[in-house]
Amino acid sequence: EAQVTQNPRYLITVTGKKLTVTCSQNMNHEYMSWYRQDPGLGLRQIYYSMNVEVTDKGDVPEGYKVSRKEKRNFPLILESPSPNQTSLYFCASSLSGSSIQPQHFGDGTRLSIL
Amino acid sequence: DAKTTQPNSMESNEEEPVHLPCNHSTISGTDYIHWYRQLPSQGPEYVIHGLTSNVNNRMASLAIAEDRKSSTLILHRATLRDAAVYYCIHSINFGNEKLTFGTGTRLTIIP
């Protein structure tokens, strides 16, 4: 089944403790992206990757890192999480970065930073 | 950022058609119109997209106004599983397929 898989689905942690949210897609998609969703603010893009080893900042990249060493994986790294990064995070992928390609989203990771 | 305007919420009876409106008055000639929906506790799901002509797929139909400043997503026969938040987006095609989601329309289906 074609899917985008995120892990973990839920995480409660403390300020400053490094964490990684993994994202994997099995559709051989070139384009991958991370969004965060906050009440009243919609989804905002954090980072995106047009292909392997190519990443770039979205609208809200501060406090986050990403890497794209393999086509299927696009982990989101919070080196020193803070409470303002408490949010619902979604990974998405599409065949390419073209605007006509539908994006496929994972089911989300709910992070709580205490 | 590309702006769209949608009603905050709508209700519809089960098995009736639903017309979800969207205004996108700042759209330019090469921007596509996309619709996604988000069911409870899930990630957004692609529904349909179009440029100028009306579009149909197995999930819905998209009717685009002649001036492209508005569009309507049509669910032909709503079911309880269609209860979701529906997002209308117009993408600015510059290579990064960033979808700027607004707050969408929360659709409630009445049994």
Coordinates of C-alpha atoms in Angstrom, one line a residue, chain A residues 55-106:
Chain A
T55 CA 16.9 20.4 1.1
D56 CA 15.7 24.0 1.7
K57 CA 13.9 26.1 4.2
G58 CA 10.2 26.6 4.3
D59 CA 8.3 29.3 6.2
V60 CA 9.2 28.3 9.7
P61 CA 12.6 26.5 9.8
E62 CA 14.0 27.9 13.0
G63 CA 14.8 25.2 15.5
Y64 CA 14.6 22.4 13.1
K65 CA 17.0 20.4 10.9
V66 CA 16.4 17.8 8.2
S67 CA 18.4 15.5 6.0
R68 CA 17.7 13.5 2.8
K69 CA 20.4 10.9 2.5
E70 CA 18.0 8.4 0.8
K71 CA 15.1 9.0 -1.4
R72 CA 12.6 7.3 0.9
N73 CA 13.5 8.9 4.2
F74 CA 13.3 12.5 5.4
P75 CA 13.8 12.8 9.2
L76 CA 13.0 15.9 11.1
I77 CA 15.4 16.7 13.9
L78 CA 14.9 19.0 16.9
E79 CA 18.4 19.5 18.3
S80 CA 17.2 21.4 21.4
P81 CA 13.3 21.3 21.6
S82 CA 11.5 24.1 23.2
P83 CA 7.8 24.4 24.4
N84 CA 6.9 26.6 21.3
Q85 CA 7.6 23.5 19.1
T86 CA 4.7 21.7 20.7
S87 CA 2.6 21.0 17.7
L88 CA 1.2 18.4 15.3
Y89 CA 3.7 17.6 12.6
F90 CA 3.0 16.1 9.1
C91 CA 5.4 14.7 6.6
A92 CA 4.3 14.8 2.9
S93 CA 5.6 13.5 -0.4
S94 CA 4.8 13.9 -4.0
L95 CA 6.2 12.6 -7.3
S96 CA 8.0 15.9 -8.0
G97 CA 7.9 19.6 -6.8
S98 CA 5.5 20.5 -9.6
S99 CA 2.3 22.1 -8.5
I100 CA 0.2 19.6 -10.4
Q101 CA 1.4 16.6 -8.3
P102 CA -0.9 15.6 -5.4
Q103 CA 0.8 15.5 -2.0
H104 CA 0.5 12.4 0.2
F105 CA 0.5 13.1 3.9
G106 CA 1.4 10.9 6.9

